[in-house]
Amino acid sequence: MSARDDLAARDARVCWHPYTQHGLEAAPLAVRAAQGAVLTLHDGREILDAISSWWATLHGHAHPALVEAMASQARELDHVLFAGATHEPAVRLAEELVAAAPAGLTRVFYSDNGSTAVEVALKMARQAWVQRGEPARRVFVALEGAYHGDTFGAMSVGDPDPFFLPYAPLLFEVRRVPADGAALRAVFEELGERCAGFVGEPLVQGAAGMRMHGPEFLREVRALCDAFGTYWIADEVMTGFGRTGTLFACEQAGVAPDLLCLAKGLTGGTFPLAATLATEALYEAFLSSERGRAFFHGHTFTAHPVGCRVGLASLALCRADDTPARLARLGERIERELRGALGDTPVRDLRRTGGIVAFDLAPRPGEAPGYLSTLQPELRRLALEHGVLLRPLGDVLYALPPACTSDAQAARIAAVLAELARYRGVSA
Ligand SMILES: Cc1ncc(COP(=O)(O)O)c(C=O)c1O
């Protein structure tokens, strides 16, 4: 039995994987190592990671500066609670995030992952309303198709279909709008003083199918939140740290949210750490001589020293390498190669923001569209046969590779995307 078969068999006996139908899906990739943009499997195959391992790996796998930051921090201070204690990596990373983020975000609350970053923002907004004497404000507004994570608050602001339908009776009230100023205004008018805030991914809605909107919508969001006196929560868990061509997507609109959620690329995609940045006004809504007005939220590993230290190293690399510009150039190259490779293969809405390139497959009669389509695992398998890791979002194919991806690797990603579009076309 090969090492790969052995691992797959052991995995099948004891593991339960995320977003995986074990009754249908093939054995998982048995990954032995990762370097740069390449995953090495136990059977010796090399697979190009065109999706940055769930949109996290920013500079490339096993970047020496990041590995060294984690190792040296673990030797010095491995973990300490963050209630009633502090440490240099947490304070320095908070200082740097405040300096790098859109102006006005002055406070950093750490947690572990993208879902908790969103959960924290929702809870801060809600509790602030209660403490500001407006307890009726409990309805959030979110974008159609949104995905913000898998905890209950994050699921509530996400679109329930198809992932969260079983939990729908347990989720709180949310209104959904398209990325359109007039629609947002209408729902703000209707909700009036019941509105707790607007939550959205700026510029690119990732799991919604890499849906893209322009920076003008973000300026409308800011203006409308100001006009209606409510909070704007920007979820930059996916878009943050250069993916859209600027360090944060909000920068492109020249506006700042009241709460900013960060994870994934915060540590260069190496370590589970998240941050929710808040304005001073929000922080002050909790500041009191009454203990009961504190923000009662915290995780065991809040502000983990290793995560904070590697976060600092990753930010330093973002600056030294100009990662946002590098990702934008990489996206341009993939788009150009893809247009060439597609030729007259029919696809819909080939689009790009920064380093994210996506298109929709042309519809095929009688085929169920969307995330649960049977096409998805088929396309994933085909891409792997060509040595590239992709995870189509239903009918949407996309690339979101790490910044270290070479020109030759970019060309290969584009060629495989075009191959998948053709495969779908000919078997129609
Ligand atoms: C925009 C957005 N928000 C939140 C999350 C949840 O992050 P995590 O999976 O780290 O909980 C994701 C994950 O893909 C995401 O894309």
GROMACS .gro file of C-alpha atoms and ligand atoms in nm:
model
  444
    1MET     CA    1   0.000   0.000   0.000
    2SER     CA    2   0.146   0.339  -0.095
    3ALA     CA    3   0.189   0.612   0.167
    4ARG     CA    4  -0.086   0.807  -0.005
    5ASP     CA    5  -0.336   0.517   0.004
    6ASP     CA    6  -0.247   0.450   0.361
    7LEU     CA    7  -0.306   0.813   0.462
    8ALA     CA    8  -0.633   0.828   0.267
    9ALA     CA    9  -0.755   0.509   0.434
   10ARG     CA   10  -0.662   0.633   0.781
   11ASP     CA   11  -0.824   0.970   0.702
   12ALA     CA   12  -1.144   0.796   0.591
   13ARG     CA   13  -1.164   0.616   0.924
   14VAL     CA   14  -1.129   0.914   1.156
   15CYS     CA   15  -1.156   1.254   0.981
   16TRP     CA   16  -1.461   1.464   0.896
   17HIS     CA   17  -1.373   1.734   0.642
   18PRO     CA   18  -1.525   2.081   0.598
   19TYR     CA   19  -1.771   2.147   0.315
   20THR     CA   20  -1.735   1.784   0.205
   21GLN     CA   21  -2.002   1.527   0.121
   22HIS     CA   22  -1.822   1.212   0.233
   23GLY     CA   23  -2.084   0.997   0.065
   24LEU     CA   24  -1.981   1.127  -0.277
   25GLU     CA   25  -1.642   1.286  -0.287
   26ALA     CA   26  -1.315   1.129  -0.386
   27ALA     CA   27  -1.037   1.079  -0.133
   28PRO     CA   28  -0.873   1.407  -0.029
   29LEU     CA   29  -0.535   1.511  -0.164
   30ALA     CA   30  -0.266   1.368   0.061
   31VAL     CA   31  -0.037   1.669   0.090
   32ARG     CA   32   0.313   1.613   0.223
   33ALA     CA   33   0.468   1.957   0.183
   34ALA     CA   34   0.416   2.299   0.031
   35GLN     CA   35   0.661   2.551  -0.106
   36GLY     CA   36   0.587   2.873  -0.294
   37ALA     CA   37   0.279   2.810  -0.510
   38VAL     CA   38   0.325   2.432  -0.517
   39LEU     CA   39   0.179   2.154  -0.302
   40THR     CA   40   0.372   1.826  -0.300
   41LEU     CA   41   0.163   1.513  -0.254
   42HIS     CA   42   0.263   1.189  -0.087
   43ASP     CA   43   0.270   1.016  -0.424
   44GLY     CA   44   0.524   1.272  -0.548
   45ARG     CA   45   0.284   1.472  -0.769
   46GLU     CA   46   0.319   1.851  -0.763
   47ILE     CA   47   0.001   2.057  -0.768
   48LEU     CA   48  -0.016   2.430  -0.835
   49ASP     CA   49  -0.219   2.605  -0.565
   50ALA     CA   50  -0.422   2.848  -0.779
   51ILE     CA   51  -0.660   2.938  -0.495
   52SER     CA   52  -0.407   3.016  -0.221
   53SER     CA   53  -0.540   2.731  -0.003
   54TRP     CA   54  -0.885   2.886   0.060
   55TRP     CA   55  -0.769   3.239  -0.021
   56ALA     CA   56  -0.520   3.253   0.264
   57THR     CA   57  -0.164   3.194   0.138
   58LEU     CA   58  -0.050   3.541   0.042
   59HIS     CA   59   0.322   3.544  -0.037
   60GLY     CA   60   0.356   3.170  -0.099
   61HIS     CA   61   0.381   2.859   0.114
   62ALA     CA   62   0.671   2.827   0.360
   63HIS     CA   63   0.812   3.175   0.301
   64PRO     CA   64   1.140   3.174   0.500
   65ALA     CA   65   1.071   3.510   0.670
   66LEU     CA   66   0.732   3.390   0.792
   67VAL     CA   67   0.856   3.049   0.903
   68GLU     CA   68   1.139   3.213   1.098
   69ALA     CA   69   0.899   3.462   1.260
   70MET     CA   70   0.676   3.178   1.385
   71ALA     CA   71   0.965   2.963   1.507
   72SER     CA   72   1.145   3.239   1.694
   73GLN     CA   73   0.825   3.368   1.853
   74ALA     CA   74   0.727   3.018   1.969
   75ARG     CA   75   1.064   2.986   2.141
   76GLU     CA   76   1.026   3.322   2.316
   77LEU     CA   77   0.659   3.336   2.420
   78ASP     CA   78   0.431   3.060   2.296
   79HIS     CA   79   0.101   3.170   2.445
   80VAL     CA   80  -0.042   3.388   2.716
   81LEU     CA   81  -0.400   3.490   2.787
   82PHE     CA   82  -0.497   3.834   2.655
   83ALA     CA   83  -0.739   3.928   2.933
   84GLY     CA   84  -0.536   4.126   3.185
   85ALA     CA   85  -0.207   4.060   3.002
   86THR     CA   86  -0.041   4.196   2.690
   87HIS     CA   87   0.270   4.137   2.479
   88GLU     CA   88   0.486   4.314   2.223
   89PRO     CA   89   0.372   4.128   1.907
   90ALA     CA   90   0.003   4.205   1.978
   91VAL     CA   91   0.063   4.571   2.052
   92ARG     CA   92   0.295   4.623   1.756
   93LEU     CA   93   0.065   4.447   1.512
   94ALA     CA   94  -0.229   4.655   1.639
   95GLU     CA   95  -0.022   4.973   1.593
   96GLU     CA   96   0.069   4.871   1.240
   97LEU     CA   97  -0.284   4.770   1.146
   98VAL     CA   98  -0.423   5.100   1.273
   99ALA     CA   99  -0.158   5.287   1.071
  100ALA     CA  100  -0.223   5.084   0.754
  101ALA     CA  101  -0.605   5.067   0.768
  102PRO     CA  102  -0.839   5.336   0.636
  103ALA     CA  103  -0.833   5.641   0.866
  104GLY     CA  104  -1.054   5.642   1.174
  105LEU     CA  105  -1.015   5.274   1.268
  106THR     CA  106  -0.822   5.308   1.592
  107ARG     CA  107  -0.891   4.993   1.795
  108VAL     CA  108  -0.798   4.630   1.725
  109PHE     CA  109  -0.984   4.334   1.874
  110TYR     CA  110  -0.819   3.999   1.799
  111SER     CA  111  -0.982   3.662   1.743
  112ASP     CA  112  -0.902   3.341   1.554
  113ASN     CA  113  -1.063   3.329   1.209
  114GLY     CA  114  -1.281   3.510   0.959
  115SER     CA  115  -1.609   3.396   1.111
  116THR     CA  116  -1.512   3.523   1.455
  117ALA     CA  117  -1.389   3.853   1.308
  118VAL     CA  118  -1.740   3.903   1.168
  119GLU     CA  119  -1.910   3.770   1.480
  120VAL     CA  120  -1.716   4.023   1.691
  121ALA     CA  121  -1.813   4.311   1.459
  122LEU     CA  122  -2.183   4.219   1.472
  123LYS     CA  123  -2.178   4.187   1.849
  124MET     CA  124  -1.990   4.517   1.890
  125ALA     CA  125  -2.242   4.698   1.672
  126ARG     CA  126  -2.540   4.546   1.851
  127GLN     CA  127  -2.410   4.605   2.203
  128ALA     CA  128  -2.307   4.959   2.114
  129TRP     CA  129  -2.667   5.035   2.012
  130VAL     CA  130  -2.798   4.895   2.340
  131GLN     CA  131  -2.545   5.098   2.537
  132ARG     CA  132  -2.621   5.409   2.333
  133GLY     CA  133  -2.986   5.376   2.435
  134GLU     CA  134  -3.121   5.248   2.103
  135PRO     CA  135  -3.206   4.883   2.175
  136ALA     CA  136  -3.454   4.866   1.885
  137ARG     CA  137  -3.162   4.861   1.640
  138ARG     CA  138  -3.123   4.489   1.583
  139VAL     CA  139  -3.178   4.430   1.209
  140PHE     CA  140  -2.869   4.408   0.990
  141VAL     CA  141  -2.863   4.465   0.615
  142ALA     CA  142  -2.640   4.241   0.402
  143LEU     CA  143  -2.570   4.176   0.036
  144GLU     CA  144  -2.751   3.915  -0.170
  145GLY     CA  145  -2.551   3.595  -0.202
  146ALA     CA  146  -2.326   3.699   0.087
  147TYR     CA  147  -2.100   3.463   0.277
  148HIS     CA  148  -1.939   3.579   0.601
  149GLY     CA  149  -1.852   3.254   0.778
  150ASP     CA  150  -2.007   2.963   0.962
  151THR     CA  151  -2.079   3.077   1.318
  152PHE     CA  152  -2.437   3.179   1.399
  153GLY     CA  153  -2.402   3.554   1.357
  154ALA     CA  154  -2.192   3.514   1.044
  155MET     CA  155  -2.444   3.262   0.906
  156SER     CA  156  -2.729   3.505   0.978
  157VAL     CA  157  -2.577   3.780   0.764
  158GLY     CA  158  -2.483   3.525   0.498
  159ASP     CA  159  -2.733   3.415   0.237
  160PRO     CA  160  -2.890   3.097   0.383
  161ASP     CA  161  -2.922   2.922   0.045
  162PRO     CA  162  -2.766   2.668   0.003
  163PHE     CA  163  -2.544   2.623   0.308
  164PHE     CA  164  -2.748   2.733   0.606
  165LEU     CA  165  -3.107   2.628   0.533
  166PRO     CA  166  -3.127   2.383   0.830
  167TYR     CA  167  -3.036   2.664   1.068
  168ALA     CA  168  -3.268   2.926   0.916
  169PRO     CA  169  -3.517   2.919   1.208
  170LEU     CA  170  -3.231   2.991   1.448
  171LEU     CA  171  -3.081   3.286   1.261
  172PHE     CA  172  -3.158   3.652   1.337
  173GLU     CA  173  -3.344   3.895   1.112
  174VAL     CA  174  -3.146   4.031   0.817
  175ARG     CA  175  -3.252   4.224   0.506
  176ARG     CA  176  -3.072   4.154   0.181
  177VAL     CA  177  -2.995   4.398  -0.100
  178PRO     CA  178  -2.797   4.388  -0.424
  179ALA     CA  179  -2.482   4.604  -0.441
  180ASP     CA  180  -2.686   4.909  -0.536
  181GLY     CA  181  -2.719   5.243  -0.356
  182ALA     CA  182  -3.090   5.292  -0.432
  183ALA     CA  183  -3.175   4.947  -0.294
  184LEU     CA  184  -2.973   5.013   0.021
  185ARG     CA  185  -3.140   5.350   0.071
  186ALA     CA  186  -3.486   5.193   0.035
  187VAL     CA  187  -3.418   4.931   0.298
  188PHE     CA  188  -3.261   5.185   0.536
  189GLU     CA  189  -3.576   5.399   0.494
  190GLU     CA  190  -3.800   5.103   0.565
  191LEU     CA  191  -3.607   4.988   0.872
  192GLY     CA  192  -3.557   5.336   1.017
  193GLU     CA  193  -3.444   5.311   1.377
  194ARG     CA  194  -3.448   4.931   1.374
  195CYS     CA  195  -3.136   4.921   1.156
  196ALA     CA  196  -2.821   4.795   1.330
  197GLY     CA  197  -2.589   4.837   1.031
  198PHE     CA  198  -2.485   4.726   0.686
  199VAL     CA  199  -2.244   4.432   0.637
  200GLY     CA  200  -2.070   4.363   0.309
  201GLU     CA  201  -1.754   4.250   0.135
  202PRO     CA  202  -1.608   4.551  -0.049
  203LEU     CA  203  -1.538   4.522  -0.426
  204VAL     CA  204  -1.550   4.141  -0.448
  205GLN     CA  205  -1.803   3.903  -0.291
  206GLY     CA  206  -1.591   3.589  -0.281
  207ALA     CA  207  -1.802   3.285  -0.199
  208ALA     CA  208  -2.103   3.451  -0.365
  209GLY     CA  209  -1.924   3.365  -0.691
  210MET     CA  210  -1.655   3.633  -0.717
  211ARG     CA  211  -1.926   3.895  -0.779
  212MET     CA  212  -1.761   4.231  -0.836
  213HIS     CA  213  -1.884   4.588  -0.791
  214GLY     CA  214  -1.712   4.923  -0.829
  215PRO     CA  215  -1.576   5.157  -0.559
  216GLU     CA  216  -1.865   5.401  -0.618
  217PHE     CA  217  -2.098   5.161  -0.434
  218LEU     CA  218  -1.871   5.180  -0.129
  219ARG     CA  219  -1.890   5.560  -0.135
  220GLU     CA  220  -2.269   5.528  -0.146
  221VAL     CA  221  -2.260   5.286   0.147
  222ARG     CA  222  -2.056   5.531   0.355
  223ALA     CA  223  -2.281   5.824   0.265
  224LEU     CA  224  -2.600   5.629   0.336
  225CYS     CA  225  -2.472   5.489   0.668
  226ASP     CA  226  -2.386   5.847   0.769
  227ALA     CA  227  -2.719   5.984   0.651
  228PHE     CA  228  -2.916   5.716   0.837
  229GLY     CA  229  -2.683   5.718   1.139
  230THR     CA  230  -2.593   5.350   1.125
  231TYR     CA  231  -2.279   5.136   1.116
  232TRP     CA  232  -2.091   5.000   0.815
  233ILE     CA  233  -1.914   4.668   0.872
  234ALA     CA  234  -1.665   4.585   0.594
  235ASP     CA  235  -1.572   4.218   0.573
  236GLU     CA  236  -1.223   4.217   0.418
  237VAL     CA  237  -1.146   3.864   0.532
  238MET     CA  238  -1.095   3.765   0.168
  239THR     CA  239  -1.030   4.103  -0.001
  240GLY     CA  240  -0.778   4.226   0.258
  241PHE     CA  241  -0.399   4.232   0.226
  242GLY     CA  242  -0.371   4.314  -0.140
  243ARG     CA  243  -0.606   4.073  -0.315
  244THR     CA  244  -0.790   4.357  -0.491
  245GLY     CA  245  -0.473   4.547  -0.587
  246THR     CA  246  -0.463   4.772  -0.280
  247LEU     CA  247  -0.385   4.667   0.077
  248PHE     CA  248  -0.755   4.701   0.163
  249ALA     CA  249  -1.039   4.714  -0.089
  250CYS     CA  250  -1.202   5.011   0.090
  251GLU     CA  251  -0.897   5.223   0.001
  252GLN     CA  252  -1.005   5.227  -0.363
  253ALA     CA  253  -1.317   5.419  -0.267
  254GLY     CA  254  -1.134   5.656  -0.030
  255VAL     CA  255  -1.380   5.574   0.250
  256ALA     CA  256  -1.354   5.394   0.582
  257PRO     CA  257  -1.603   5.159   0.751
  258ASP     CA  258  -1.690   5.171   1.123
  259LEU     CA  259  -1.576   4.811   1.164
  260LEU     CA  260  -1.326   4.621   0.949
  261CYS     CA  261  -1.293   4.240   0.963
  262LEU     CA  262  -0.960   4.079   0.875
  263ALA     CA  263  -0.828   3.720   0.880
  264LYS     CA  264  -0.683   3.485   0.610
  265GLY     CA  265  -0.402   3.707   0.469
  266LEU     CA  266  -0.343   3.876   0.807
  267THR     CA  267  -0.073   3.618   0.882
  268GLY     CA  268   0.017   3.566   0.516
  269GLY     CA  269  -0.212   3.263   0.541
  270THR     CA  270   0.008   3.076   0.786
  271PHE     CA  271  -0.159   3.089   1.124
  272PRO     CA  272  -0.519   3.121   1.247
  273LEU     CA  273  -0.552   3.483   1.356
  274ALA     CA  274  -0.816   3.749   1.292
  275ALA     CA  275  -0.873   4.110   1.382
  276THR     CA  276  -1.176   4.336   1.400
  277LEU     CA  277  -1.084   4.703   1.376
  278ALA     CA  278  -1.324   4.958   1.525
  279THR     CA  279  -1.357   5.335   1.548
  280GLU     CA  280  -1.286   5.523   1.868
  281ALA     CA  281  -1.656   5.610   1.891
  282LEU     CA  282  -1.745   5.240   1.902
  283TYR     CA  283  -1.477   5.173   2.163
  284GLU     CA  284  -1.612   5.459   2.373
  285ALA     CA  285  -1.961   5.311   2.369
  286PHE     CA  286  -1.815   5.035   2.591
  287LEU     CA  287  -1.595   5.255   2.810
  288SER     CA  288  -1.757   5.294   3.151
  289SER     CA  289  -1.715   5.259   3.522
  290GLU     CA  290  -1.981   4.987   3.505
  291ARG     CA  291  -1.831   4.642   3.458
  292GLY     CA  292  -2.146   4.517   3.288
  293ARG     CA  293  -2.088   4.745   2.987
  294ALA     CA  294  -1.766   4.565   2.887
  295PHE     CA  295  -1.746   4.367   2.563
  296PHE     CA  296  -1.782   4.015   2.699
  297HIS     CA  297  -1.620   3.827   2.416
  298GLY     CA  298  -1.288   3.649   2.403
  299HIS     CA  299  -1.127   3.330   2.283
  300THR     CA  300  -0.860   3.129   2.459
  301PHE     CA  301  -0.610   3.211   2.185
  302THR     CA  302  -0.703   3.578   2.139
  303ALA     CA  303  -0.398   3.771   2.009
  304HIS     CA  304  -0.185   3.458   1.989
  305PRO     CA  305   0.180   3.574   2.004
  306VAL     CA  306   0.289   3.347   1.717
  307GLY     CA  307   0.004   3.472   1.497
  308CYS     CA  308   0.075   3.837   1.580
  309ARG     CA  309   0.447   3.798   1.514
  310VAL     CA  310   0.393   3.631   1.177
  311GLY     CA  311   0.130   3.897   1.101
  312LEU     CA  312   0.400   4.160   1.148
  313ALA     CA  313   0.641   3.969   0.923
  314SER     CA  314   0.371   3.936   0.657
  315LEU     CA  315   0.289   4.308   0.667
  316ALA     CA  316   0.661   4.387   0.633
  317LEU     CA  317   0.671   4.163   0.324
  318CYS     CA  318   0.361   4.331   0.182
  319ARG     CA  319   0.552   4.659   0.200
  320ALA     CA  320   0.890   4.531   0.083
  321ASP     CA  321   0.747   4.339  -0.215
  322ASP     CA  322   0.453   4.573  -0.281
  323THR     CA  323   0.233   4.265  -0.268
  324PRO     CA  324  -0.089   4.444  -0.376
  325ALA     CA  325   0.074   4.566  -0.700
  326ARG     CA  326   0.234   4.228  -0.752
  327LEU     CA  327  -0.100   4.053  -0.717
  328ALA     CA  328  -0.261   4.299  -0.958
  329ARG     CA  329   0.011   4.230  -1.217
  330LEU     CA  330  -0.037   3.857  -1.167
  331GLY     CA  331  -0.413   3.895  -1.215
  332GLU     CA  332  -0.355   4.098  -1.533
  333ARG     CA  333  -0.129   3.828  -1.671
  334ILE     CA  334  -0.374   3.547  -1.595
  335GLU     CA  335  -0.658   3.748  -1.751
  336ARG     CA  336  -0.454   3.817  -2.065
  337GLU     CA  337  -0.341   3.455  -2.101
  338LEU     CA  338  -0.693   3.335  -2.034
  339ARG     CA  339  -0.848   3.557  -2.301
  340GLY     CA  340  -0.593   3.419  -2.547
  341ALA     CA  341  -0.642   3.056  -2.440
  342LEU     CA  342  -1.021   3.075  -2.445
  343GLY     CA  343  -1.034   3.177  -2.811
  344ASP     CA  344  -1.401   3.145  -2.907
  345THR     CA  345  -1.497   2.917  -2.615
  346PRO     CA  346  -1.818   3.068  -2.479
  347VAL     CA  347  -1.792   3.196  -2.121
  348ARG     CA  348  -1.983   3.470  -1.945
  349ASP     CA  349  -1.856   3.781  -1.773
  350LEU     CA  350  -1.480   3.732  -1.764
  351ARG     CA  351  -1.385   3.975  -1.489
  352ARG     CA  352  -1.095   4.077  -1.268
  353THR     CA  353  -1.026   4.284  -0.961
  354GLY     CA  354  -0.658   4.294  -0.861
  355GLY     CA  355  -0.528   3.937  -0.839
  356ILE     CA  356  -0.873   3.775  -0.863
  357VAL     CA  357  -0.982   3.655  -1.207
  358ALA     CA  358  -1.321   3.487  -1.262
  359PHE     CA  359  -1.575   3.392  -1.524
  360ASP     CA  360  -1.905   3.206  -1.536
  361LEU     CA  361  -1.946   2.897  -1.746
  362ALA     CA  362  -2.206   2.924  -2.018
  363PRO     CA  363  -2.533   2.766  -1.898
  364ARG     CA  364  -2.611   2.410  -2.007
  365PRO     CA  365  -2.975   2.312  -2.057
  366GLY     CA  366  -3.129   2.100  -1.781
  367GLU     CA  367  -2.836   2.132  -1.543
  368ALA     CA  368  -2.897   2.253  -1.188
  369PRO     CA  369  -2.701   2.577  -1.150
  370GLY     CA  370  -2.525   2.692  -0.838
  371TYR     CA  371  -2.288   2.565  -0.577
  372LEU     CA  372  -2.441   2.219  -0.546
  373SER     CA  373  -2.417   2.142  -0.919
  374THR     CA  374  -2.255   1.805  -0.991
  375LEU     CA  375  -2.024   1.985  -1.228
  376GLN     CA  376  -1.811   2.124  -0.947
  377PRO     CA  377  -1.636   1.802  -0.832
  378GLU     CA  378  -1.597   1.700  -1.195
  379LEU     CA  379  -1.415   2.022  -1.281
  380ARG     CA  380  -1.204   2.004  -0.968
  381ARG     CA  381  -1.092   1.651  -1.059
  382LEU     CA  382  -1.013   1.755  -1.414
  383ALA     CA  383  -0.804   2.051  -1.295
  384LEU     CA  384  -0.610   1.820  -1.064
  385GLU     CA  385  -0.540   1.586  -1.354
  386HIS     CA  386  -0.376   1.890  -1.513
  387GLY     CA  387  -0.180   1.956  -1.194
  388VAL     CA  388  -0.373   2.263  -1.072
  389LEU     CA  389  -0.580   2.303  -0.755
  390LEU     CA  390  -0.905   2.487  -0.827
  391ARG     CA  391  -1.236   2.496  -0.637
  392PRO     CA  392  -1.508   2.621  -0.870
  393LEU     CA  393  -1.795   2.803  -0.698
  394GLY     CA  394  -2.080   2.628  -0.879
  395ASP     CA  395  -2.065   2.759  -1.234
  396VAL     CA  396  -1.799   3.016  -1.149
  397LEU     CA  397  -1.437   2.936  -1.227
  398TYR     CA  398  -1.173   3.158  -1.076
  399ALA     CA  399  -0.807   3.193  -0.987
  400LEU     CA  400  -0.677   3.363  -0.674
  401PRO     CA  401  -0.312   3.254  -0.652
  402PRO     CA  402  -0.037   3.360  -0.411
  403ALA     CA  403   0.187   3.654  -0.503
  404CYS     CA  404   0.492   3.432  -0.566
  405THR     CA  405   0.322   3.262  -0.865
  406SER     CA  406   0.565   3.279  -1.160
  407ASP     CA  407   0.474   3.385  -1.515
  408ALA     CA  408   0.497   3.023  -1.629
  409GLN     CA  409   0.272   2.910  -1.344
  410ALA     CA  410   0.024   3.190  -1.426
  411ALA     CA  411   0.014   3.071  -1.787
  412ARG     CA  412  -0.054   2.717  -1.669
  413ILE     CA  413  -0.341   2.830  -1.446
  414ALA     CA  414  -0.493   3.022  -1.740
  415ALA     CA  415  -0.451   2.722  -1.973
  416VAL     CA  416  -0.625   2.489  -1.727
  417LEU     CA  417  -0.911   2.733  -1.668
  418ALA     CA  418  -0.960   2.753  -2.046
  419GLU     CA  419  -0.943   2.373  -2.067
  420LEU     CA  420  -1.222   2.344  -1.809
  421ALA     CA  421  -1.436   2.596  -1.999
  422ARG     CA  422  -1.385   2.392  -2.319
  423TYR     CA  423  -1.461   2.063  -2.142
  424ARG     CA  424  -1.788   2.204  -2.022
  425GLY     CA  425  -1.860   2.339  -2.369
  426VAL     CA  426  -1.801   2.019  -2.568
  427SER     CA  427  -1.995   1.791  -2.335
  428ALA     CA  428  -2.302   2.020  -2.351
  429LIG     C1  429  -1.558   3.716   0.317
  429LIG     C2  430  -1.541   3.608   0.417
  429LIG     N1  431  -1.576   3.632   0.544
  429LIG     C3  432  -1.560   3.539   0.639
  429LIG     C4  433  -1.510   3.415   0.609
  429LIG     C5  434  -1.495   3.312   0.717
  429LIG     O1  435  -1.362   3.293   0.745
  429LIG     P1  436  -1.312   3.160   0.820
  429LIG     O2  437  -1.329   3.048   0.724
  429LIG     O3  438  -1.170   3.189   0.853
  429LIG     O4  439  -1.397   3.145   0.942
  429LIG     C6  440  -1.472   3.385   0.479
  429LIG     C7  441  -1.417   3.253   0.444
  429LIG     O5  442  -1.399   3.217   0.330
  429LIG     C8  443  -1.489   3.484   0.379
  429LIG     O6  444  -1.455   3.462   0.252
   0.00000   0.00000   0.00000
